[in-house]
Amino acid sequence: MVSRRFVVASDSHGDEVDPQTESALFSFIADFKPQIRIHAGDAWDFRNLRRGASDDEKAHSLEADWSAGSDFLRRFFDGGKENHFLRGNHDERLWRFAESATGLLRDYAHDGIARVEKIAAKARARMLPYDSRLGVLRLGHLKVIHGYAAGIGAARKHAIVYRNCLFGHTHNTDVAACETDEGIAEARGIGACCKLDMGYNAHQTGKLRHQNAFCYGLLFNDGTYQLNQAKKIDGRFYVASDFRAL
Ligand SMILES: [Fe+2]
């Protein structure tokens, strides 16, 4: 059966990217040469644009975050035939501030949006908003979303709402299956490309479930797919960059 190769990575979070995951992902892409490439959101961290950001966070310059996030996206999409960027809740902060009552913030947000749009256009990447209806990418019978539920029930919630899907957002690789009139539906957390220990989550137990990982596979012409996931094991990734049909 005719197939195309795809890769899905998520939550690289600008300058909070995990160097081991980043280098493993790009080395895998160089071998696997996926035609379809999906970044499932939070390409930037934009920590000082968070609602309720501390004075310390607000004092940070965003330039390192901008440059790391932009470089990651450029490299990720370079060589792809069909590129998609799903904005995550962190990326979406720019769009939210574009409506701000504060002129300075509004101007910054508009400049930022133009910057992101330019990167997407240059990479010929279709960009989807962080929106539970409009931010859903269909990859045959599989959907890819940034993620609209968090906590321990997130995978199950996504399986019920979106059926077969890959989601980012939670930074973990939880899997949940649910029964449907068409058989089993499975939701799988993609895992994150960012560091697992960050300033904001030092006291959160939820981060103990976070995992560095990415997904890839084959999409067949009839919409069915073979899905694989590479997870960091003791600082390394073990990937299968070729498939054999038996
Ligand atoms: Fe994230």
PDB file of C-alpha atoms and ligand atoms in Angstrom:
ATOM      1  CA  MET A   1       0.000   0.000   0.000  1.00  0.00           C
ATOM      2  CA  VAL A   2       1.244   3.515  -0.789  1.00  0.00           C
ATOM      3  CA  SER A   3       2.273   5.424   2.311  1.00  0.00           C
ATOM      4  CA  ARG A   4       3.834   8.675   3.420  1.00  0.00           C
ATOM      5  CA  ARG A   5       6.139   9.103   6.410  1.00  0.00           C
ATOM      6  CA  PHE A   6       5.173  11.537   9.161  1.00  0.00           C
ATOM      7  CA  VAL A   7       6.697  12.951  12.336  1.00  0.00           C
ATOM      8  CA  VAL A   8       4.873  14.725  15.174  1.00  0.00           C
ATOM      9  CA  ALA A   9       6.767  16.668  17.846  1.00  0.00           C
ATOM     10  CA  SER A  10       5.366  19.026  20.449  1.00  0.00           C
ATOM     11  CA  ASP A  11       6.094  21.432  23.282  1.00  0.00           C
ATOM     12  CA  SER A  12       9.645  22.515  22.463  1.00  0.00           C
ATOM     13  CA  HIS A  13       9.092  25.769  24.445  1.00  0.00           C
ATOM     14  CA  GLY A  14      11.714  28.045  22.860  1.00  0.00           C
ATOM     15  CA  ASP A  15      14.866  28.352  24.951  1.00  0.00           C
ATOM     16  CA  GLU A  16      13.515  25.764  27.416  1.00  0.00           C
ATOM     17  CA  VAL A  17      14.109  23.046  24.796  1.00  0.00           C
ATOM     18  CA  ASP A  18      15.784  19.859  26.017  1.00  0.00           C
ATOM     19  CA  PRO A  19      19.104  19.612  24.093  1.00  0.00           C
ATOM     20  CA  GLN A  20      19.173  15.775  24.025  1.00  0.00           C
ATOM     21  CA  THR A  21      15.635  15.521  22.677  1.00  0.00           C
ATOM     22  CA  GLU A  22      16.286  18.254  20.135  1.00  0.00           C
ATOM     23  CA  SER A  23      19.411  16.616  18.801  1.00  0.00           C
ATOM     24  CA  ALA A  24      17.819  13.119  18.718  1.00  0.00           C
ATOM     25  CA  LEU A  25      14.746  14.443  16.895  1.00  0.00           C
ATOM     26  CA  PHE A  26      16.768  16.246  14.205  1.00  0.00           C
ATOM     27  CA  SER A  27      19.090  13.339  13.725  1.00  0.00           C
ATOM     28  CA  PHE A  28      16.068  11.017  13.348  1.00  0.00           C
ATOM     29  CA  ILE A  29      14.444  13.392  10.832  1.00  0.00           C
ATOM     30  CA  ALA A  30      17.645  13.455   8.751  1.00  0.00           C
ATOM     31  CA  ASP A  31      17.447   9.636   8.460  1.00  0.00           C
ATOM     32  CA  PHE A  32      13.688   9.132   8.257  1.00  0.00           C
ATOM     33  CA  LYS A  33      13.010  12.095   5.902  1.00  0.00           C
ATOM     34  CA  PRO A  34       9.316  12.432   6.761  1.00  0.00           C
ATOM     35  CA  GLN A  35       7.202  14.057   4.047  1.00  0.00           C
ATOM     36  CA  ILE A  36       4.585  15.166   6.619  1.00  0.00           C
ATOM     37  CA  ARG A  37       5.810  17.176   9.613  1.00  0.00           C
ATOM     38  CA  ILE A  38       3.616  18.396  12.430  1.00  0.00           C
ATOM     39  CA  HIS A  39       4.680  20.615  15.298  1.00  0.00           C
ATOM     40  CA  ALA A  40       1.816  20.282  17.771  1.00  0.00           C
ATOM     41  CA  GLY A  41       2.349  23.538  19.627  1.00  0.00           C
ATOM     42  CA  ASP A  42       4.189  25.554  22.279  1.00  0.00           C
ATOM     43  CA  ALA A  43       7.087  26.289  19.951  1.00  0.00           C
ATOM     44  CA  TRP A  44       7.802  29.277  22.199  1.00  0.00           C
ATOM     45  CA  ASP A  45       7.544  29.588  25.943  1.00  0.00           C
ATOM     46  CA  PHE A  46       6.560  33.286  26.155  1.00  0.00           C
ATOM     47  CA  ARG A  47       6.718  33.017  29.959  1.00  0.00           C
ATOM     48  CA  ASN A  48       6.521  36.748  30.547  1.00  0.00           C
ATOM     49  CA  LEU A  49       3.279  36.961  28.553  1.00  0.00           C
ATOM     50  CA  ARG A  50       1.563  34.572  30.959  1.00  0.00           C
ATOM     51  CA  ARG A  51      -1.423  35.996  32.780  1.00  0.00           C
ATOM     52  CA  GLY A  52      -0.237  36.490  36.361  1.00  0.00           C
ATOM     53  CA  ALA A  53       3.475  36.339  35.409  1.00  0.00           C
ATOM     54  CA  SER A  54       5.765  37.289  38.307  1.00  0.00           C
ATOM     55  CA  ASP A  55       7.845  40.486  38.182  1.00  0.00           C
ATOM     56  CA  ASP A  56      10.885  38.274  37.711  1.00  0.00           C
ATOM     57  CA  GLU A  57       9.306  36.610  34.669  1.00  0.00           C
ATOM     58  CA  LYS A  58       8.174  39.940  33.256  1.00  0.00           C
ATOM     59  CA  ALA A  59      11.729  41.294  33.565  1.00  0.00           C
ATOM     60  CA  HIS A  60      13.060  38.576  31.238  1.00  0.00           C
ATOM     61  CA  SER A  61      13.917  39.413  27.650  1.00  0.00           C
ATOM     62  CA  LEU A  62      12.126  37.175  25.161  1.00  0.00           C
ATOM     63  CA  GLU A  63      14.884  37.301  22.557  1.00  0.00           C
ATOM     64  CA  ALA A  64      16.528  33.976  23.507  1.00  0.00           C
ATOM     65  CA  ASP A  65      13.085  32.350  23.500  1.00  0.00           C
ATOM     66  CA  TRP A  66      12.242  33.873  20.101  1.00  0.00           C
ATOM     67  CA  SER A  67      15.473  32.786  18.535  1.00  0.00           C
ATOM     68  CA  ALA A  68      15.465  29.192  19.929  1.00  0.00           C
ATOM     69  CA  GLY A  69      11.787  28.637  19.053  1.00  0.00           C
ATOM     70  CA  SER A  70      12.176  30.064  15.547  1.00  0.00           C
ATOM     71  CA  ASP A  71      15.310  28.006  14.826  1.00  0.00           C
ATOM     72  CA  PHE A  72      13.600  24.836  16.028  1.00  0.00           C
ATOM     73  CA  LEU A  73      10.615  25.380  13.714  1.00  0.00           C
ATOM     74  CA  ARG A  74      12.809  26.257  10.710  1.00  0.00           C
ATOM     75  CA  ARG A  75      14.942  23.139  11.123  1.00  0.00           C
ATOM     76  CA  PHE A  76      11.929  20.936  11.827  1.00  0.00           C
ATOM     77  CA  PHE A  77      10.101  21.971   8.652  1.00  0.00           C
ATOM     78  CA  ASP A  78      13.152  22.150   6.383  1.00  0.00           C
ATOM     79  CA  GLY A  79      12.742  19.443   3.721  1.00  0.00           C
ATOM     80  CA  GLY A  80       9.119  18.597   4.588  1.00  0.00           C
ATOM     81  CA  LYS A  81       6.572  18.358   1.780  1.00  0.00           C
ATOM     82  CA  GLU A  82       3.530  18.976   3.988  1.00  0.00           C
ATOM     83  CA  ASN A  83       4.172  21.063   7.087  1.00  0.00           C
ATOM     84  CA  HIS A  84       1.726  21.958   9.860  1.00  0.00           C
ATOM     85  CA  PHE A  85       2.118  24.133  12.921  1.00  0.00           C
ATOM     86  CA  LEU A  86      -0.632  23.869  15.539  1.00  0.00           C
ATOM     87  CA  ARG A  87      -0.379  26.779  17.929  1.00  0.00           C
ATOM     88  CA  GLY A  88      -0.279  25.812  21.607  1.00  0.00           C
ATOM     89  CA  ASN A  89      -1.622  27.804  24.542  1.00  0.00           C
ATOM     90  CA  HIS A  90       1.821  29.395  25.042  1.00  0.00           C
ATOM     91  CA  ASP A  91       2.070  30.516  21.375  1.00  0.00           C
ATOM     92  CA  GLU A  92      -1.506  31.730  21.526  1.00  0.00           C
ATOM     93  CA  ARG A  93      -0.578  34.314  24.175  1.00  0.00           C
ATOM     94  CA  LEU A  94       0.496  36.598  21.311  1.00  0.00           C
ATOM     95  CA  TRP A  95      -2.949  36.398  19.725  1.00  0.00           C
ATOM     96  CA  ARG A  96      -4.601  37.029  23.084  1.00  0.00           C
ATOM     97  CA  PHE A  97      -2.477  40.108  23.725  1.00  0.00           C
ATOM     98  CA  ALA A  98      -3.306  41.404  20.265  1.00  0.00           C
ATOM     99  CA  GLU A  99      -6.656  42.339  21.851  1.00  0.00           C
ATOM    100  CA  SER A 100      -5.058  43.917  24.923  1.00  0.00           C
ATOM    101  CA  ALA A 101      -6.234  47.302  26.165  1.00  0.00           C
ATOM    102  CA  THR A 102      -2.586  48.270  26.742  1.00  0.00           C
ATOM    103  CA  GLY A 103      -1.178  49.802  23.556  1.00  0.00           C
ATOM    104  CA  LEU A 104       2.385  48.688  24.215  1.00  0.00           C
ATOM    105  CA  LEU A 105       1.353  45.041  24.654  1.00  0.00           C
ATOM    106  CA  ARG A 106      -0.917  45.221  21.625  1.00  0.00           C
ATOM    107  CA  ASP A 107       1.936  46.519  19.458  1.00  0.00           C
ATOM    108  CA  TYR A 108       4.304  43.843  20.754  1.00  0.00           C
ATOM    109  CA  ALA A 109       1.712  41.141  20.055  1.00  0.00           C
ATOM    110  CA  HIS A 110       1.056  42.376  16.508  1.00  0.00           C
ATOM    111  CA  ASP A 111       4.799  42.446  15.733  1.00  0.00           C
ATOM    112  CA  GLY A 112       5.132  38.953  17.215  1.00  0.00           C
ATOM    113  CA  ILE A 113       2.242  37.585  15.164  1.00  0.00           C
ATOM    114  CA  ALA A 114       3.828  38.988  11.995  1.00  0.00           C
ATOM    115  CA  ARG A 115       7.089  37.296  12.984  1.00  0.00           C
ATOM    116  CA  VAL A 116       5.390  33.900  13.482  1.00  0.00           C
ATOM    117  CA  GLU A 117       3.398  34.234  10.261  1.00  0.00           C
ATOM    118  CA  LYS A 118       6.593  34.971   8.345  1.00  0.00           C
ATOM    119  CA  ILE A 119       8.297  31.857   9.739  1.00  0.00           C
ATOM    120  CA  ALA A 120       5.271  29.699   8.872  1.00  0.00           C
ATOM    121  CA  ALA A 121       5.022  31.162   5.358  1.00  0.00           C
ATOM    122  CA  LYS A 122       8.724  30.622   4.669  1.00  0.00           C
ATOM    123  CA  ALA A 123       8.472  27.008   5.878  1.00  0.00           C
ATOM    124  CA  ARG A 124       5.274  26.590   3.804  1.00  0.00           C
ATOM    125  CA  ALA A 125       3.600  25.444   7.017  1.00  0.00           C
ATOM    126  CA  ARG A 126      -0.127  25.629   7.472  1.00  0.00           C
ATOM    127  CA  MET A 127      -0.836  27.183  10.859  1.00  0.00           C
ATOM    128  CA  LEU A 128      -3.852  26.322  13.000  1.00  0.00           C
ATOM    129  CA  PRO A 129      -5.029  28.330  16.032  1.00  0.00           C
ATOM    130  CA  TYR A 130      -5.244  27.048  19.598  1.00  0.00           C
ATOM    131  CA  ASP A 131      -8.926  26.278  19.354  1.00  0.00           C
ATOM    132  CA  SER A 132     -10.762  23.087  20.340  1.00  0.00           C
ATOM    133  CA  ARG A 133     -12.719  23.093  17.057  1.00  0.00           C
ATOM    134  CA  LEU A 134     -10.476  24.943  14.586  1.00  0.00           C
ATOM    135  CA  GLY A 135      -7.159  23.635  15.882  1.00  0.00           C
ATOM    136  CA  VAL A 136      -7.753  20.004  14.894  1.00  0.00           C
ATOM    137  CA  LEU A 137      -5.523  18.543  12.186  1.00  0.00           C
ATOM    138  CA  ARG A 138      -6.720  15.412  10.397  1.00  0.00           C
ATOM    139  CA  LEU A 139      -4.080  12.939   9.335  1.00  0.00           C
ATOM    140  CA  GLY A 140      -6.155  10.202   7.726  1.00  0.00           C
ATOM    141  CA  HIS A 141      -8.066   8.508  10.554  1.00  0.00           C
ATOM    142  CA  LEU A 142      -5.779  10.105  13.154  1.00  0.00           C
ATOM    143  CA  LYS A 143      -6.242  13.607  14.551  1.00  0.00           C
ATOM    144  CA  VAL A 144      -3.499  15.796  15.978  1.00  0.00           C
ATOM    145  CA  ILE A 145      -4.251  18.551  18.493  1.00  0.00           C
ATOM    146  CA  HIS A 146      -2.249  20.641  20.916  1.00  0.00           C
ATOM    147  CA  GLY A 147      -4.484  19.459  23.746  1.00  0.00           C
ATOM    148  CA  TYR A 148      -7.501  20.838  25.554  1.00  0.00           C
ATOM    149  CA  ALA A 149      -7.532  18.843  28.787  1.00  0.00           C
ATOM    150  CA  ALA A 150      -4.936  18.503  31.543  1.00  0.00           C
ATOM    151  CA  GLY A 151      -4.461  16.374  34.645  1.00  0.00           C
ATOM    152  CA  ILE A 152      -4.721  12.620  35.078  1.00  0.00           C
ATOM    153  CA  GLY A 153      -7.914  12.279  33.029  1.00  0.00           C
ATOM    154  CA  ALA A 154      -6.558  14.184  29.995  1.00  0.00           C
ATOM    155  CA  ALA A 155      -5.929  11.192  27.724  1.00  0.00           C
ATOM    156  CA  ARG A 156      -9.368   9.705  28.392  1.00  0.00           C
ATOM    157  CA  LYS A 157     -11.073  13.059  27.812  1.00  0.00           C
ATOM    158  CA  HIS A 158      -9.234  13.459  24.486  1.00  0.00           C
ATOM    159  CA  ALA A 159     -10.170   9.881  23.450  1.00  0.00           C
ATOM    160  CA  ILE A 160     -13.848  10.588  24.134  1.00  0.00           C
ATOM    161  CA  VAL A 161     -13.892  13.946  22.342  1.00  0.00           C
ATOM    162  CA  TYR A 162     -11.463  13.394  19.441  1.00  0.00           C
ATOM    163  CA  ARG A 163     -11.318   9.558  19.257  1.00  0.00           C
ATOM    164  CA  ASN A 164      -8.017   8.439  17.626  1.00  0.00           C
ATOM    165  CA  CYS A 165      -5.684  11.323  18.352  1.00  0.00           C
ATOM    166  CA  LEU A 166      -2.255  12.539  19.357  1.00  0.00           C
ATOM    167  CA  PHE A 167      -2.072  15.424  21.811  1.00  0.00           C
ATOM    168  CA  GLY A 168       0.672  17.571  23.343  1.00  0.00           C
ATOM    169  CA  HIS A 169       0.067  20.104  26.119  1.00  0.00           C
ATOM    170  CA  THR A 170       0.356  17.721  29.097  1.00  0.00           C
ATOM    171  CA  HIS A 171       4.039  16.942  28.322  1.00  0.00           C
ATOM    172  CA  ASN A 172       3.402  13.276  29.046  1.00  0.00           C
ATOM    173  CA  THR A 173       2.886  10.081  27.075  1.00  0.00           C
ATOM    174  CA  ASP A 174      -0.326   8.897  28.746  1.00  0.00           C
ATOM    175  CA  VAL A 175      -2.529   6.625  26.660  1.00  0.00           C
ATOM    176  CA  ALA A 176      -6.253   6.022  27.047  1.00  0.00           C
ATOM    177  CA  ALA A 177      -8.628   3.979  24.950  1.00  0.00           C
ATOM    178  CA  CYS A 178     -12.373   4.159  24.806  1.00  0.00           C
ATOM    179  CA  GLU A 179     -15.032   2.139  23.058  1.00  0.00           C
ATOM    180  CA  THR A 180     -16.917   3.661  20.137  1.00  0.00           C
ATOM    181  CA  ASP A 181     -19.496   2.453  17.613  1.00  0.00           C
ATOM    182  CA  GLU A 182     -16.587   1.993  15.183  1.00  0.00           C
ATOM    183  CA  GLY A 183     -14.342   0.072  17.580  1.00  0.00           C
ATOM    184  CA  ILE A 184     -11.479   1.253  19.775  1.00  0.00           C
ATOM    185  CA  ALA A 185     -10.406   4.901  19.889  1.00  0.00           C
ATOM    186  CA  GLU A 186      -7.011   5.696  21.349  1.00  0.00           C
ATOM    187  CA  ALA A 187      -5.621   9.032  22.546  1.00  0.00           C
ATOM    188  CA  ARG A 188      -1.894   9.231  23.095  1.00  0.00           C
ATOM    189  CA  GLY A 189       0.215  11.995  24.637  1.00  0.00           C
ATOM    190  CA  ILE A 190       3.042  12.858  22.223  1.00  0.00           C
ATOM    191  CA  GLY A 191       5.448  13.816  25.013  1.00  0.00           C
ATOM    192  CA  ALA A 192       7.509  16.999  25.117  1.00  0.00           C
ATOM    193  CA  CYS A 193      10.716  18.294  23.532  1.00  0.00           C
ATOM    194  CA  CYS A 194      11.328  20.736  26.415  1.00  0.00           C
ATOM    195  CA  LYS A 195      13.153  20.298  29.708  1.00  0.00           C
ATOM    196  CA  LEU A 196      11.162  18.434  32.312  1.00  0.00           C
ATOM    197  CA  ASP A 197      12.311  20.665  35.160  1.00  0.00           C
ATOM    198  CA  MET A 198      11.387  24.297  34.694  1.00  0.00           C
ATOM    199  CA  GLY A 199      11.032  27.229  37.085  1.00  0.00           C
ATOM    200  CA  TYR A 200       7.246  27.173  37.155  1.00  0.00           C
ATOM    201  CA  ASN A 201       6.827  23.476  37.912  1.00  0.00           C
ATOM    202  CA  ALA A 202       9.420  22.981  40.670  1.00  0.00           C
ATOM    203  CA  HIS A 203       6.728  22.237  43.265  1.00  0.00           C
ATOM    204  CA  GLN A 204       4.280  20.369  41.038  1.00  0.00           C
ATOM    205  CA  THR A 205       4.004  16.592  41.300  1.00  0.00           C
ATOM    206  CA  GLY A 206       2.394  16.489  37.818  1.00  0.00           C
ATOM    207  CA  LYS A 207       5.827  17.059  36.243  1.00  0.00           C
ATOM    208  CA  LEU A 208       6.916  13.640  37.506  1.00  0.00           C
ATOM    209  CA  ARG A 209       4.771  12.162  34.711  1.00  0.00           C
ATOM    210  CA  HIS A 210       6.335  14.393  32.041  1.00  0.00           C
ATOM    211  CA  GLN A 211       8.411  12.641  29.405  1.00  0.00           C
ATOM    212  CA  ASN A 212      10.654  13.577  26.497  1.00  0.00           C
ATOM    213  CA  ALA A 213       9.275  11.847  23.411  1.00  0.00           C
ATOM    214  CA  PHE A 214       8.051  12.277  19.840  1.00  0.00           C
ATOM    215  CA  CYS A 215       5.877  10.272  17.444  1.00  0.00           C
ATOM    216  CA  TYR A 216       6.338   9.146  13.873  1.00  0.00           C
ATOM    217  CA  GLY A 217       4.986   6.599  11.461  1.00  0.00           C
ATOM    218  CA  LEU A 218       3.408   5.784   8.138  1.00  0.00           C
ATOM    219  CA  LEU A 219       0.158   7.191   6.819  1.00  0.00           C
ATOM    220  CA  PHE A 220      -1.449   4.922   4.224  1.00  0.00           C
ATOM    221  CA  ASN A 221      -3.537   6.158   1.327  1.00  0.00           C
ATOM    222  CA  ASP A 222      -6.790   4.809   2.809  1.00  0.00           C
ATOM    223  CA  GLY A 223      -6.289   6.861   6.017  1.00  0.00           C
ATOM    224  CA  THR A 224      -5.031   4.007   8.193  1.00  0.00           C
ATOM    225  CA  TYR A 225      -1.648   4.446   9.836  1.00  0.00           C
ATOM    226  CA  GLN A 226       1.230   2.801  11.666  1.00  0.00           C
ATOM    227  CA  LEU A 227       2.198   4.867  14.692  1.00  0.00           C
ATOM    228  CA  ASN A 228       5.506   4.647  16.576  1.00  0.00           C
ATOM    229  CA  GLN A 229       6.760   6.634  19.544  1.00  0.00           C
ATOM    230  CA  ALA A 230      10.336   7.289  20.629  1.00  0.00           C
ATOM    231  CA  LYS A 231      10.791   8.028  24.336  1.00  0.00           C
ATOM    232  CA  LYS A 232      13.976   9.098  26.066  1.00  0.00           C
ATOM    233  CA  ILE A 233      15.483   6.199  27.989  1.00  0.00           C
ATOM    234  CA  ASP A 234      18.377   7.101  30.261  1.00  0.00           C
ATOM    235  CA  GLY A 235      19.399  10.038  28.075  1.00  0.00           C
ATOM    236  CA  ARG A 236      19.056   8.232  24.727  1.00  0.00           C
ATOM    237  CA  PHE A 237      16.426   7.550  22.072  1.00  0.00           C
ATOM    238  CA  TYR A 238      16.067   4.241  20.249  1.00  0.00           C
ATOM    239  CA  VAL A 239      14.310   4.768  16.925  1.00  0.00           C
ATOM    240  CA  ALA A 240      13.335   2.550  14.024  1.00  0.00           C
ATOM    241  CA  SER A 241      13.986   4.676  10.962  1.00  0.00           C
ATOM    242  CA  ASP A 242      12.747   2.064   8.481  1.00  0.00           C
ATOM    243  CA  PHE A 243       9.621  -0.083   8.153  1.00  0.00           C
ATOM    244  CA  ARG A 244       9.211  -3.517   6.654  1.00  0.00           C
ATOM    245  CA  ALA A 245       5.838  -4.741   5.389  1.00  0.00           C
ATOM    246  CA  LEU A 246       5.359  -8.443   6.157  1.00  0.00           C
TER     247      LEU A 246
HETATM  248 FE    FE B   1       3.593  22.965  26.701  1.00  0.00          FE
END
